[in-house]
mmCIF file of C-alpha atoms and ligand atoms in Angstrom:
data_model
loop_
_atom_site.group_PDB
_atom_site.id
_atom_site.type_symbol
_atom_site.label_atom_id
_atom_site.label_comp_id
_atom_site.label_asym_id
_atom_site.label_seq_id
_atom_site.Cartn_x
_atom_site.Cartn_y
_atom_site.Cartn_z
ATOM 1 C CA MET A 1 3.983 -15.060 -39.431
ATOM 2 C CA LYS A 2 3.179 -12.121 -37.079
ATOM 3 C CA VAL A 3 0.712 -12.812 -34.149
ATOM 4 C CA ALA A 4 -0.563 -9.534 -32.664
ATOM 5 C CA GLY A 5 -3.627 -7.754 -31.330
ATOM 6 C CA HIS A 6 -6.118 -7.794 -28.580
ATOM 7 C CA VAL A 7 -8.190 -10.797 -28.009
ATOM 8 C CA ARG A 8 -10.861 -12.306 -25.526
ATOM 9 C CA VAL A 9 -11.014 -15.975 -25.097
ATOM 10 C CA PRO A 10 -14.306 -17.865 -24.366
ATOM 11 C CA GLY A 11 -15.290 -18.195 -20.559
ATOM 12 C CA ASP A 12 -13.454 -20.570 -18.162
ATOM 13 C CA LYS A 13 -14.813 -24.058 -18.404
ATOM 14 C CA SER A 14 -14.124 -24.977 -14.702
ATOM 15 C CA ILE A 15 -15.657 -22.052 -13.246
ATOM 16 C CA THR A 16 -18.576 -22.233 -15.734
ATOM 17 C CA HIS A 17 -19.576 -25.881 -14.536
ATOM 18 C CA ARG A 18 -19.025 -24.944 -10.834
ATOM 19 C CA ALA A 19 -21.180 -21.664 -11.097
ATOM 20 C CA PHE A 20 -24.009 -23.573 -12.751
ATOM 21 C CA PHE A 21 -24.112 -26.305 -10.163
ATOM 22 C CA ALA A 22 -23.850 -23.888 -7.294
ATOM 23 C CA ALA A 23 -26.754 -21.720 -8.851
ATOM 24 C CA ALA A 24 -28.967 -24.749 -9.133
ATOM 25 C CA LEU A 25 -28.406 -25.508 -5.506
ATOM 26 C CA ALA A 26 -29.333 -21.903 -4.576
ATOM 27 C CA GLN A 27 -32.946 -21.108 -3.982
ATOM 28 C CA GLY A 28 -33.804 -18.247 -6.251
ATOM 29 C CA THR A 29 -32.292 -16.576 -9.450
ATOM 30 C CA SER A 30 -28.510 -16.267 -10.115
ATOM 31 C CA TRP A 31 -26.968 -14.680 -13.121
ATOM 32 C CA VAL A 32 -23.875 -15.733 -14.734
ATOM 33 C CA GLU A 33 -22.075 -13.532 -17.259
ATOM 34 C CA GLY A 34 -19.391 -14.750 -19.556
ATOM 35 C CA ALA A 35 -20.199 -18.465 -19.182
ATOM 36 C CA LEU A 36 -18.552 -20.816 -21.619
ATOM 37 C CA THR A 37 -21.144 -21.776 -24.145
ATOM 38 C CA SER A 38 -19.340 -24.919 -25.666
ATOM 39 C CA ARG A 39 -20.871 -28.376 -25.726
ATOM 40 C CA ASP A 40 -19.342 -29.338 -22.247
ATOM 41 C CA ALA A 41 -21.056 -26.293 -20.614
ATOM 42 C CA ARG A 42 -24.264 -27.150 -22.537
ATOM 43 C CA SER A 43 -24.216 -30.697 -21.192
ATOM 44 C CA THR A 44 -24.129 -29.161 -17.619
ATOM 45 C CA ALA A 45 -26.789 -26.851 -18.261
ATOM 46 C CA ALA A 46 -29.169 -29.420 -20.023
ATOM 47 C CA LEU A 47 -28.990 -31.944 -17.312
ATOM 48 C CA LEU A 48 -29.433 -29.340 -14.584
ATOM 49 C CA ARG A 49 -32.791 -28.532 -16.488
ATOM 50 C CA ARG A 50 -33.678 -32.366 -16.269
ATOM 51 C CA LEU A 51 -33.030 -31.953 -12.433
ATOM 52 C CA GLY A 52 -35.481 -29.127 -12.016
ATOM 53 C CA ALA A 53 -33.317 -25.879 -12.430
ATOM 54 C CA ASP A 54 -34.444 -23.288 -14.709
ATOM 55 C CA VAL A 55 -31.541 -22.466 -17.009
ATOM 56 C CA SER A 56 -31.742 -19.984 -19.848
ATOM 57 C CA PRO A 57 -30.261 -21.027 -23.206
ATOM 58 C CA LEU A 58 -26.454 -20.631 -23.516
ATOM 59 C CA ARG A 59 -25.700 -17.953 -26.178
ATOM 60 C CA ARG A 60 -22.342 -16.176 -26.721
ATOM 61 C CA GLY A 61 -22.348 -12.867 -24.947
ATOM 62 C CA ALA A 62 -25.789 -13.389 -23.272
ATOM 63 C CA ARG A 63 -26.023 -13.632 -19.434
ATOM 64 C CA VAL A 64 -27.302 -17.034 -18.218
ATOM 65 C CA ARG A 65 -30.220 -17.016 -15.804
ATOM 66 C CA VAL A 66 -30.229 -19.959 -13.494
ATOM 67 C CA GLY A 67 -33.409 -20.431 -11.251
ATOM 68 C CA GLY A 68 -32.478 -22.986 -8.651
ATOM 69 C CA LEU A 69 -34.860 -24.793 -6.130
ATOM 70 C CA GLY A 70 -32.209 -25.062 -3.402
ATOM 71 C CA ARG A 71 -32.026 -28.884 -4.414
ATOM 72 C CA LEU A 72 -32.407 -31.237 -7.323
ATOM 73 C CA LEU A 73 -35.513 -33.040 -8.248
ATOM 74 C CA GLU A 74 -35.603 -36.699 -9.449
ATOM 75 C CA PRO A 75 -34.931 -36.955 -13.248
ATOM 76 C CA PRO A 76 -37.197 -38.656 -15.460
ATOM 77 C CA ASP A 77 -34.423 -40.874 -17.078
ATOM 78 C CA ALA A 78 -30.702 -41.042 -17.594
ATOM 79 C CA LEU A 79 -28.409 -38.026 -17.342
ATOM 80 C CA HIS A 80 -26.055 -37.698 -20.213
ATOM 81 C CA CYS A 81 -22.854 -35.901 -19.477
ATOM 82 C CA GLY A 82 -21.695 -36.031 -23.051
ATOM 83 C CA ASN A 83 -17.708 -35.778 -23.162
ATOM 84 C CA SER A 84 -17.497 -33.787 -19.933
ATOM 85 C CA GLY A 85 -15.615 -35.322 -17.043
ATOM 86 C CA THR A 86 -16.168 -32.290 -15.005
ATOM 87 C CA THR A 87 -19.970 -32.570 -15.306
ATOM 88 C CA ALA A 88 -19.904 -36.168 -14.490
ATOM 89 C CA ARG A 89 -17.873 -36.096 -11.308
ATOM 90 C CA LEU A 90 -19.294 -32.843 -9.896
ATOM 91 C CA LEU A 91 -22.781 -34.213 -10.547
ATOM 92 C CA LEU A 92 -22.057 -37.544 -8.840
ATOM 93 C CA GLY A 93 -21.043 -35.533 -5.903
ATOM 94 C CA ILE A 94 -24.295 -33.587 -5.643
ATOM 95 C CA LEU A 95 -26.609 -36.626 -6.583
ATOM 96 C CA ALA A 96 -24.927 -38.438 -3.573
ATOM 97 C CA ALA A 97 -26.801 -36.023 -1.221
ATOM 98 C CA HIS A 98 -30.156 -36.421 -2.863
ATOM 99 C CA PRO A 99 -32.796 -39.265 -1.882
ATOM 100 C CA PHE A 100 -33.599 -40.638 -5.262
ATOM 101 C CA ARG A 101 -32.012 -42.981 -7.813
ATOM 102 C CA ALA A 102 -30.422 -41.495 -11.041
ATOM 103 C CA THR A 103 -28.248 -42.956 -13.785
ATOM 104 C CA VAL A 104 -25.304 -41.018 -15.082
ATOM 105 C CA THR A 105 -23.666 -41.689 -18.463
ATOM 106 C CA GLY A 106 -21.698 -40.195 -21.099
ATOM 107 C CA ASP A 107 -20.060 -40.560 -24.608
ATOM 108 C CA THR A 108 -17.523 -43.448 -25.385
ATOM 109 C CA SER A 109 -14.599 -41.346 -24.259
ATOM 110 C CA LEU A 110 -16.215 -40.451 -21.024
ATOM 111 C CA ARG A 111 -17.466 -43.961 -20.366
ATOM 112 C CA ARG A 112 -13.802 -44.928 -20.298
ATOM 113 C CA ARG A 113 -12.767 -42.495 -17.631
ATOM 114 C CA PRO A 114 -12.299 -43.672 -14.077
ATOM 115 C CA MET A 115 -15.073 -42.874 -11.566
ATOM 116 C CA ARG A 116 -14.158 -45.008 -8.497
ATOM 117 C CA ARG A 117 -12.035 -42.101 -7.421
ATOM 118 C CA VAL A 118 -15.265 -40.323 -6.594
ATOM 119 C CA THR A 119 -17.626 -43.192 -5.893
ATOM 120 C CA VAL A 120 -15.382 -44.783 -3.235
ATOM 121 C CA PRO A 121 -15.352 -41.674 -0.957
ATOM 122 C CA LEU A 122 -18.984 -40.846 -1.806
ATOM 123 C CA THR A 123 -19.757 -44.470 -0.718
ATOM 124 C CA GLU A 124 -18.014 -43.748 2.546
ATOM 125 C CA MET A 125 -20.254 -40.635 2.996
ATOM 126 C CA GLY A 126 -23.507 -42.719 2.582
ATOM 127 C CA ALA A 127 -24.330 -42.824 -1.180
ATOM 128 C CA THR A 128 -24.947 -46.098 -3.000
ATOM 129 C CA PHE A 129 -23.656 -46.771 -6.331
ATOM 130 C CA VAL A 130 -24.345 -49.502 -8.950
ATOM 131 C CA GLU A 131 -21.706 -50.024 -11.413
ATOM 132 C CA HIS A 132 -22.553 -51.069 -14.933
ATOM 133 C CA ASN A 133 -19.174 -50.702 -16.545
ATOM 134 C CA ASN A 134 -16.561 -51.434 -13.819
ATOM 135 C CA ASP A 135 -14.798 -48.209 -12.991
ATOM 136 C CA GLY A 136 -16.571 -46.130 -15.714
ATOM 137 C CA LEU A 137 -19.933 -44.754 -16.566
ATOM 138 C CA PRO A 138 -22.855 -45.570 -16.666
ATOM 139 C CA LEU A 139 -23.388 -45.610 -12.845
ATOM 140 C CA SER A 140 -26.646 -45.616 -10.938
ATOM 141 C CA VAL A 141 -26.554 -43.582 -7.758
ATOM 142 C CA THR A 142 -28.887 -43.343 -4.907
ATOM 143 C CA GLY A 143 -28.116 -40.668 -2.466
ATOM 144 C CA GLY A 144 -29.132 -40.190 1.102
ATOM 145 C CA PRO A 145 -28.395 -38.552 4.270
ATOM 146 C CA LEU A 146 -24.641 -38.197 4.196
ATOM 147 C CA GLN A 147 -21.929 -38.545 7.004
ATOM 148 C CA PRO A 148 -19.004 -36.262 7.351
ATOM 149 C CA LEU A 149 -15.958 -37.435 5.402
ATOM 150 C CA THR A 150 -12.051 -37.242 5.993
ATOM 151 C CA HIS A 151 -10.468 -38.476 2.809
ATOM 152 C CA ARG A 152 -6.714 -38.514 1.533
ATOM 153 C CA GLN A 153 -6.901 -38.379 -2.347
ATOM 154 C CA GLN A 154 -4.599 -40.783 -4.194
ATOM 155 C CA VAL A 155 -4.352 -38.252 -7.171
ATOM 156 C CA SER A 156 -4.352 -34.515 -7.424
ATOM 157 C CA SER A 157 -7.751 -33.972 -9.153
ATOM 158 C CA ALA A 158 -9.926 -30.891 -8.799
ATOM 159 C CA GLN A 159 -12.907 -32.867 -10.175
ATOM 160 C CA VAL A 160 -12.568 -35.395 -7.226
ATOM 161 C CA LYS A 161 -12.174 -32.601 -4.783
ATOM 162 C CA GLY A 162 -14.937 -30.650 -6.352
ATOM 163 C CA ALA A 163 -17.389 -33.583 -6.290
ATOM 164 C CA LEU A 164 -16.645 -34.093 -2.458
ATOM 165 C CA LEU A 165 -16.988 -30.488 -1.549
ATOM 166 C CA PHE A 166 -20.201 -30.305 -3.492
ATOM 167 C CA ALA A 167 -21.368 -33.521 -1.706
ATOM 168 C CA GLY A 168 -20.640 -31.785 1.531
ATOM 169 C CA LEU A 169 -22.486 -28.609 0.639
ATOM 170 C CA ALA A 170 -25.557 -30.396 -0.840
ATOM 171 C CA GLY A 171 -25.631 -32.945 2.126
ATOM 172 C CA GLY A 172 -24.857 -30.325 4.999
ATOM 173 C CA VAL A 173 -21.783 -32.314 6.325
ATOM 174 C CA SER A 174 -18.053 -31.505 6.965
ATOM 175 C CA VAL A 175 -15.568 -32.538 4.481
ATOM 176 C CA ASP A 176 -11.769 -32.706 5.306
ATOM 177 C CA LEU A 177 -9.440 -33.507 2.347
ATOM 178 C CA ILE A 178 -5.802 -33.971 1.901
ATOM 179 C CA GLU A 179 -4.460 -33.909 -1.732
ATOM 180 C CA PRO A 180 -0.969 -34.978 -2.877
ATOM 181 C CA SER A 181 1.660 -32.086 -2.912
ATOM 182 C CA GLY A 182 1.052 -29.580 -5.644
ATOM 183 C CA GLY A 183 -2.689 -29.588 -4.868
ATOM 184 C CA SER A 184 -5.163 -29.161 -7.923
ATOM 185 C CA ARG A 185 -6.949 -26.066 -9.179
ATOM 186 C CA ASP A 186 -8.939 -24.405 -6.332
ATOM 187 C CA HIS A 187 -12.008 -23.001 -8.093
ATOM 188 C CA THR A 188 -14.500 -24.757 -5.872
ATOM 189 C CA GLU A 189 -12.895 -23.529 -2.774
ATOM 190 C CA ARG A 190 -12.732 -19.947 -4.065
ATOM 191 C CA LEU A 191 -16.359 -20.117 -5.417
ATOM 192 C CA PHE A 192 -17.609 -21.465 -2.042
ATOM 193 C CA ARG A 193 -15.642 -18.665 -0.266
ATOM 194 C CA GLY A 194 -16.981 -16.147 -2.602
ATOM 195 C CA LEU A 195 -20.443 -17.258 -1.851
ATOM 196 C CA GLY A 196 -19.921 -17.017 2.008
ATOM 197 C CA LEU A 197 -19.465 -20.592 2.581
ATOM 198 C CA THR A 198 -16.937 -22.047 4.995
ATOM 199 C CA VAL A 199 -13.779 -23.463 3.382
ATOM 200 C CA GLU A 200 -10.390 -23.366 4.770
ATOM 201 C CA THR A 201 -7.117 -24.413 3.067
ATOM 202 C CA VAL A 202 -3.734 -24.831 4.662
ATOM 203 C CA ARG A 203 -0.335 -26.138 3.726
ATOM 204 C CA GLY A 204 -0.289 -24.291 0.338
ATOM 205 C CA GLY A 205 -3.840 -25.442 -0.419
ATOM 206 C CA GLU A 206 -3.248 -29.333 -0.169
ATOM 207 C CA TRP A 207 -5.441 -29.569 3.144
ATOM 208 C CA ILE A 208 -9.074 -28.508 2.547
ATOM 209 C CA HIS A 209 -11.627 -28.140 5.234
ATOM 210 C CA TYR A 210 -15.382 -27.444 4.413
ATOM 211 C CA ARG A 211 -17.844 -26.775 7.314
ATOM 212 C CA PRO A 212 -21.529 -26.607 6.626
ATOM 213 C CA THR A 213 -22.889 -23.320 7.576
ATOM 214 C CA GLY A 214 -25.906 -23.005 5.356
ATOM 215 C CA GLY A 215 -26.950 -23.183 1.617
ATOM 216 C CA VAL A 216 -26.097 -21.234 -1.241
ATOM 217 C CA VAL A 217 -27.635 -17.671 -1.726
ATOM 218 C CA PRO A 218 -28.412 -16.565 -5.211
ATOM 219 C CA PHE A 219 -25.579 -14.718 -6.806
ATOM 220 C CA GLU A 220 -24.016 -12.871 -9.785
ATOM 221 C CA LEU A 221 -20.783 -13.884 -11.194
ATOM 222 C CA SER A 222 -18.837 -12.385 -14.186
ATOM 223 C CA ILE A 223 -16.650 -15.381 -15.515
ATOM 224 C CA PRO A 224 -13.188 -14.583 -16.691
ATOM 225 C CA GLY A 225 -11.733 -16.065 -19.970
ATOM 226 C CA ASP A 226 -10.288 -19.595 -19.918
ATOM 227 C CA ILE A 227 -6.525 -19.561 -19.410
ATOM 228 C CA SER A 228 -6.261 -22.980 -20.831
ATOM 229 C CA SER A 229 -7.842 -21.604 -24.089
ATOM 230 C CA ALA A 230 -5.496 -18.657 -23.848
ATOM 231 C CA ALA A 231 -2.538 -20.916 -23.683
ATOM 232 C CA PHE A 232 -2.812 -21.943 -27.314
ATOM 233 C CA LEU A 233 -2.778 -18.404 -28.384
ATOM 234 C CA VAL A 234 0.183 -17.708 -26.097
ATOM 235 C CA GLY A 235 1.852 -20.670 -27.825
ATOM 236 C CA ALA A 236 1.216 -19.394 -31.370
ATOM 237 C CA ALA A 237 2.428 -15.895 -30.217
ATOM 238 C CA LEU A 238 5.916 -17.434 -28.770
ATOM 239 C CA LEU A 239 6.479 -19.337 -32.099
ATOM 240 C CA ALA A 240 5.574 -16.371 -34.347
ATOM 241 C CA GLU A 241 8.127 -14.195 -36.185
ATOM 242 C CA GLY A 242 6.802 -10.911 -34.790
ATOM 243 C CA GLY A 243 4.011 -9.026 -33.035
ATOM 244 C CA GLU A 244 2.706 -8.908 -29.592
ATOM 245 C CA LEU A 245 -0.458 -10.577 -28.342
ATOM 246 C CA SER A 246 -2.658 -9.192 -25.549
ATOM 247 C CA LEU A 247 -5.297 -11.683 -23.957
ATOM 248 C CA GLU A 248 -7.840 -9.591 -21.998
ATOM 249 C CA ASP A 249 -10.011 -10.467 -18.934
ATOM 250 C CA VAL A 250 -8.442 -14.044 -18.555
ATOM 251 C CA GLY A 251 -8.433 -15.993 -15.336
ATOM 252 C CA LEU A 252 -4.959 -15.742 -13.531
ATOM 253 C CA ASN A 253 -5.774 -18.284 -10.574
ATOM 254 C CA PRO A 254 -2.278 -19.297 -9.458
ATOM 255 C CA THR A 255 -3.468 -22.937 -9.300
ATOM 256 C CA ARG A 256 -3.881 -22.771 -13.211
ATOM 257 C CA THR A 257 -0.892 -20.519 -14.264
ATOM 258 C CA GLY A 258 1.796 -23.155 -13.887
ATOM 259 C CA PHE A 259 2.454 -23.111 -17.788
ATOM 260 C CA LEU A 260 3.478 -19.518 -17.504
ATOM 261 C CA GLU A 261 6.169 -20.283 -15.265
ATOM 262 C CA VAL A 262 7.439 -23.083 -17.501
ATOM 263 C CA VAL A 263 7.162 -20.725 -20.686
ATOM 264 C CA ARG A 264 9.371 -18.066 -18.848
ATOM 265 C CA ARG A 265 11.921 -20.894 -18.146
ATOM 266 C CA MET A 266 11.830 -21.801 -21.839
ATOM 267 C CA GLY A 267 11.423 -18.303 -23.413
ATOM 268 C CA GLY A 268 12.904 -15.809 -20.789
ATOM 269 C CA GLU A 269 11.113 -13.446 -18.342
ATOM 270 C CA GLY A 270 10.147 -11.170 -21.238
ATOM 271 C CA SER A 271 8.201 -13.776 -23.223
ATOM 272 C CA VAL A 272 4.942 -13.577 -21.146
ATOM 273 C CA HIS A 273 3.639 -11.129 -18.560
ATOM 274 C CA THR A 274 0.422 -10.520 -16.713
ATOM 275 C CA GLU A 275 -1.291 -7.548 -15.503
ATOM 276 C CA PRO A 276 -4.117 -7.834 -12.854
ATOM 277 C CA SER A 277 -7.371 -6.125 -13.590
ATOM 278 C CA ARG A 278 -10.249 -7.283 -11.265
ATOM 279 C CA MET A 279 -11.470 -10.099 -9.056
ATOM 280 C CA ALA A 280 -14.521 -12.419 -10.132
ATOM 281 C CA LEU A 281 -15.689 -13.307 -6.660
ATOM 282 C CA GLU A 282 -12.460 -14.748 -5.355
ATOM 283 C CA GLU A 283 -10.795 -15.375 -8.694
ATOM 284 C CA PRO A 284 -7.937 -13.056 -9.897
ATOM 285 C CA VAL A 285 -8.496 -11.743 -13.499
ATOM 286 C CA GLY A 286 -6.157 -9.788 -15.754
ATOM 287 C CA THR A 287 -4.409 -9.328 -19.188
ATOM 288 C CA LEU A 288 -1.976 -11.804 -20.590
ATOM 289 C CA VAL A 289 0.720 -10.619 -22.957
ATOM 290 C CA ALA A 290 2.979 -12.868 -25.036
ATOM 291 C CA ARG A 291 5.556 -12.159 -27.709
ATOM 292 C CA PRO A 292 7.958 -14.268 -29.892
ATOM 293 C CA SER A 293 10.865 -15.823 -28.278
ATOM 294 C CA PRO A 294 13.702 -18.471 -28.973
ATOM 295 C CA LEU A 295 13.094 -21.570 -26.656
ATOM 296 C CA SER A 296 15.160 -23.748 -24.596
ATOM 297 C CA SER A 297 14.444 -26.915 -22.974
ATOM 298 C CA THR A 298 13.374 -27.326 -19.170
ATOM 299 C CA GLU A 299 12.334 -29.965 -16.558
ATOM 300 C CA VAL A 300 8.810 -29.703 -15.373
ATOM 301 C CA ASP A 301 8.573 -31.524 -12.017
ATOM 302 C CA ALA A 302 5.748 -33.617 -10.665
ATOM 303 C CA ALA A 303 4.667 -30.910 -8.108
ATOM 304 C CA GLU A 304 4.172 -28.492 -10.975
ATOM 305 C CA ILE A 305 1.964 -30.791 -13.067
ATOM 306 C CA PRO A 306 -1.575 -30.213 -11.396
ATOM 307 C CA SER A 307 -1.169 -26.404 -12.200
ATOM 308 C CA LEU A 308 -0.595 -27.040 -15.841
ATOM 309 C CA ILE A 309 -2.328 -30.364 -16.487
ATOM 310 C CA ASP A 310 -4.421 -29.225 -19.434
ATOM 311 C CA GLU A 311 -1.457 -27.325 -20.996
ATOM 312 C CA VAL A 312 1.032 -30.261 -21.179
ATOM 313 C CA PRO A 313 -0.007 -30.756 -25.038
ATOM 314 C CA LEU A 314 0.686 -27.116 -25.745
ATOM 315 C CA LEU A 315 3.985 -27.133 -23.832
ATOM 316 C CA ALA A 316 5.159 -30.282 -25.462
ATOM 317 C CA ILE A 317 4.503 -28.616 -28.790
ATOM 318 C CA LEU A 318 6.669 -25.813 -27.566
ATOM 319 C CA ALA A 319 9.328 -28.246 -26.330
ATOM 320 C CA SER A 320 9.442 -29.689 -30.008
ATOM 321 C CA ARG A 321 10.647 -26.383 -31.095
ATOM 322 C CA ALA A 322 12.983 -25.646 -28.163
ATOM 323 C CA GLU A 323 16.771 -26.428 -27.940
ATOM 324 C CA GLY A 324 17.473 -29.499 -25.978
ATOM 325 C CA THR A 325 15.440 -32.226 -24.245
ATOM 326 C CA THR A 326 12.264 -31.244 -22.197
ATOM 327 C CA VAL A 327 11.200 -33.627 -19.519
ATOM 328 C CA PHE A 328 7.577 -33.749 -17.991
ATOM 329 C CA ARG A 329 7.616 -35.709 -14.736
ATOM 330 C CA GLU A 330 4.625 -37.864 -13.521
ATOM 331 C CA VAL A 331 2.134 -37.151 -16.361
ATOM 332 C CA GLY A 332 0.525 -40.535 -16.203
ATOM 333 C CA GLU A 333 -2.924 -38.818 -15.400
ATOM 334 C CA LEU A 334 -2.889 -37.883 -19.040
ATOM 335 C CA ARG A 335 -3.684 -41.386 -19.948
ATOM 336 C CA VAL A 336 -7.263 -40.913 -18.491
ATOM 337 C CA LYS A 337 -8.211 -37.590 -20.104
ATOM 338 C CA GLU A 338 -10.533 -37.232 -23.115
ATOM 339 C CA SER A 339 -8.034 -39.644 -24.861
ATOM 340 C CA ASN A 340 -4.789 -41.458 -23.910
ATOM 341 C CA ARG A 341 -3.366 -38.033 -24.235
ATOM 342 C CA LEU A 342 0.033 -38.984 -23.145
ATOM 343 C CA GLU A 343 0.574 -41.832 -25.842
ATOM 344 C CA LEU A 344 -1.163 -39.892 -28.462
ATOM 345 C CA LEU A 345 0.865 -36.746 -27.893
ATOM 346 C CA ALA A 346 4.167 -38.695 -28.100
ATOM 347 C CA ALA A 347 3.055 -40.691 -31.119
ATOM 348 C CA ASN A 348 1.678 -37.517 -32.897
ATOM 349 C CA LEU A 349 5.083 -35.614 -32.102
ATOM 350 C CA ARG A 350 6.990 -38.339 -33.701
ATOM 351 C CA ALA A 351 4.664 -38.502 -36.699
ATOM 352 C CA ILE A 352 5.598 -34.866 -37.467
ATOM 353 C CA GLY A 353 9.253 -35.684 -37.260
ATOM 354 C CA SER A 354 10.043 -34.792 -33.516
ATOM 355 C CA ASP A 355 11.834 -36.950 -30.977
ATOM 356 C CA ALA A 356 9.287 -37.809 -28.270
ATOM 357 C CA GLU A 357 9.111 -40.716 -25.875
ATOM 358 C CA VAL A 358 7.157 -41.779 -22.803
ATOM 359 C CA ARG A 359 9.262 -43.619 -20.192
ATOM 360 C CA GLY A 360 7.112 -44.771 -17.311
ATOM 361 C CA ASN A 361 5.072 -41.836 -16.403
ATOM 362 C CA ASP A 362 7.516 -39.221 -17.764
ATOM 363 C CA LEU A 363 7.434 -37.567 -21.169
ATOM 364 C CA TYR A 364 10.665 -36.691 -22.885
ATOM 365 C CA VAL A 365 10.519 -34.225 -25.871
ATOM 366 C CA THR A 366 13.606 -33.087 -27.940
ATOM 367 C CA GLY A 367 13.329 -29.982 -30.069
ATOM 368 C CA GLY A 368 14.496 -29.363 -33.550
ATOM 369 C CA ALA A 369 14.292 -26.633 -36.184
ATOM 370 C CA ALA A 370 12.988 -28.502 -39.236
ATOM 371 C CA PRO A 371 9.287 -27.637 -40.209
ATOM 372 C CA PRO A 372 6.789 -30.025 -38.709
ATOM 373 C CA VAL A 373 5.420 -32.130 -41.481
ATOM 374 C CA GLY A 374 3.025 -34.975 -40.909
ATOM 375 C CA ARG A 375 -0.511 -36.426 -40.307
ATOM 376 C CA ILE A 376 -1.661 -36.529 -36.567
ATOM 377 C CA ARG A 377 -4.387 -38.387 -34.803
ATOM 378 C CA THR A 378 -6.524 -36.467 -32.148
ATOM 379 C CA ALA A 379 -9.024 -39.132 -31.270
ATOM 380 C CA GLY A 380 -11.613 -36.591 -30.889
ATOM 381 C CA ASP A 381 -9.413 -34.919 -28.224
ATOM 382 C CA HIS A 382 -9.795 -31.010 -28.492
ATOM 383 C CA ARG A 383 -6.638 -30.165 -26.561
ATOM 384 C CA LEU A 384 -4.507 -32.306 -28.823
ATOM 385 C CA ALA A 385 -6.212 -30.758 -31.933
ATOM 386 C CA MET A 386 -5.506 -27.232 -30.637
ATOM 387 C CA ALA A 387 -1.926 -27.935 -29.683
ATOM 388 C CA PHE A 388 -1.008 -29.323 -33.169
ATOM 389 C CA ALA A 389 -2.962 -26.493 -34.906
ATOM 390 C CA VAL A 390 -0.535 -24.207 -32.994
ATOM 391 C CA LEU A 391 2.313 -26.157 -34.313
ATOM 392 C CA GLY A 392 0.857 -25.828 -37.921
ATOM 393 C CA THR A 393 1.633 -22.035 -37.649
ATOM 394 C CA VAL A 394 5.345 -22.511 -37.858
ATOM 395 C CA PRO A 395 6.806 -21.550 -41.251
ATOM 396 C CA ALA A 396 6.630 -24.281 -43.755
ATOM 397 C CA ALA A 397 4.660 -26.572 -41.543
ATOM 398 C CA ARG A 398 2.307 -29.119 -42.871
ATOM 399 C CA VAL A 399 0.320 -30.745 -39.947
ATOM 400 C CA MET A 400 -2.872 -32.504 -41.072
HETATM 401 C C1 LIG B 1 -10.906 -29.894 -14.157
HETATM 402 C C2 LIG B 1 -9.941 -30.633 -13.600
HETATM 403 C C3 LIG B 1 -8.946 -31.163 -14.348
HETATM 404 C C4 LIG B 1 -8.700 -30.803 -15.687
HETATM 405 C C5 LIG B 1 -10.113 -30.697 -16.364
HETATM 406 C C6 LIG B 1 -11.042 -29.733 -15.538
HETATM 407 C C7 LIG B 1 -12.005 -29.352 -13.289
HETATM 408 O O1 LIG B 1 -9.061 -32.769 -14.330
HETATM 409 O O2 LIG B 1 -7.785 -31.632 -16.488
HETATM 410 O O3 LIG B 1 -9.836 -30.132 -17.675
HETATM 411 O O4 LIG B 1 -12.638 -28.368 -13.681
HETATM 412 O O5 LIG B 1 -11.924 -29.592 -12.102
HETATM 413 P P1 LIG B 1 -8.831 -33.749 -13.000
HETATM 414 O O6 LIG B 1 -9.536 -33.282 -11.866
HETATM 415 O O7 LIG B 1 -9.078 -35.097 -13.582
HETATM 416 O O8 LIG B 1 -7.299 -33.565 -12.962
#
């Protein structure tokens, strides 16, 4: 099969959520172009409407208008975040600074995901939480005047970091964070800086300091394509028999491009390359080009994981077609994504005839040339579905 052409992928999910939240906190009208219109983005838009923001309908290709009041209003009833972890965690951060009680919930998958990683530091800042399901949603939060926070995160998580920075912004207090080495995606920091707010990062981005200098002024932003969506097409292009695929106007933030480094190690320097084109506020954007390549195994170390956390399923699929054994170190966080992504990934790879194993928090995948044939189980996890769909493009594959 040949994979060739020029493609644009839907807008970046992480930036879309953050842009909507920031716009709702601005007093006046902001415009967001290229926003993701998927169900997760709709969850954020819908609940912001119930919190007083005037968000126009999300339609592919249409700009989104967000009329913000400078603060959120008390919602009439529970706030449903659907399947979206980013929505839930960022929202909890913002609600922590608002003087009313609100209940936040989500679908079955989201209700299983850990929330104390945000509620513990938010409690330290002065918010009050009532748990209804241990560490998970639903949760009730009563916000209030907040105190400054100094916090060392136990896990690299941009959702936790984002929640705490948004709490600092909405509450008008300083927030000083330290992330484990190989800090997480820095979209919140870049957006804040792009909006003229004061965020400093030191030590390669793992130390983050927010200082309150005022609120959000209405803004315009053109969101780039989501590199995590582009990754699946890059995977299909690498496994193809011919062609060259160009993905245009895609976000190239270095805290998101870790998988490109791994792909270069597996497929050689010529397998993928990037060409910068523009900046979206502080976010670098460009074209990503991929072409077919024989693949060899590699070791992906713990410090690389945050920059490719959502691409592990795709990279594991590539590893199943590479010569040798690829190891992904310290990928235990995948157990608390939309599914137990780590165990399901290994089980599904075995189900289609590959050799895959989880040892502790490490994932081992040994490649082979036999066509992948078998039935997989996604448990409703979109990244597993997409990764195995890519594997289904291999000649003679039968992946169901
Ligand atoms: C995201 C952060 C990551 C990522 C998720 C989006 C974000 O989650 O897996 O898809 O937008 O902040 P964690 O913060 O749990 O690592």
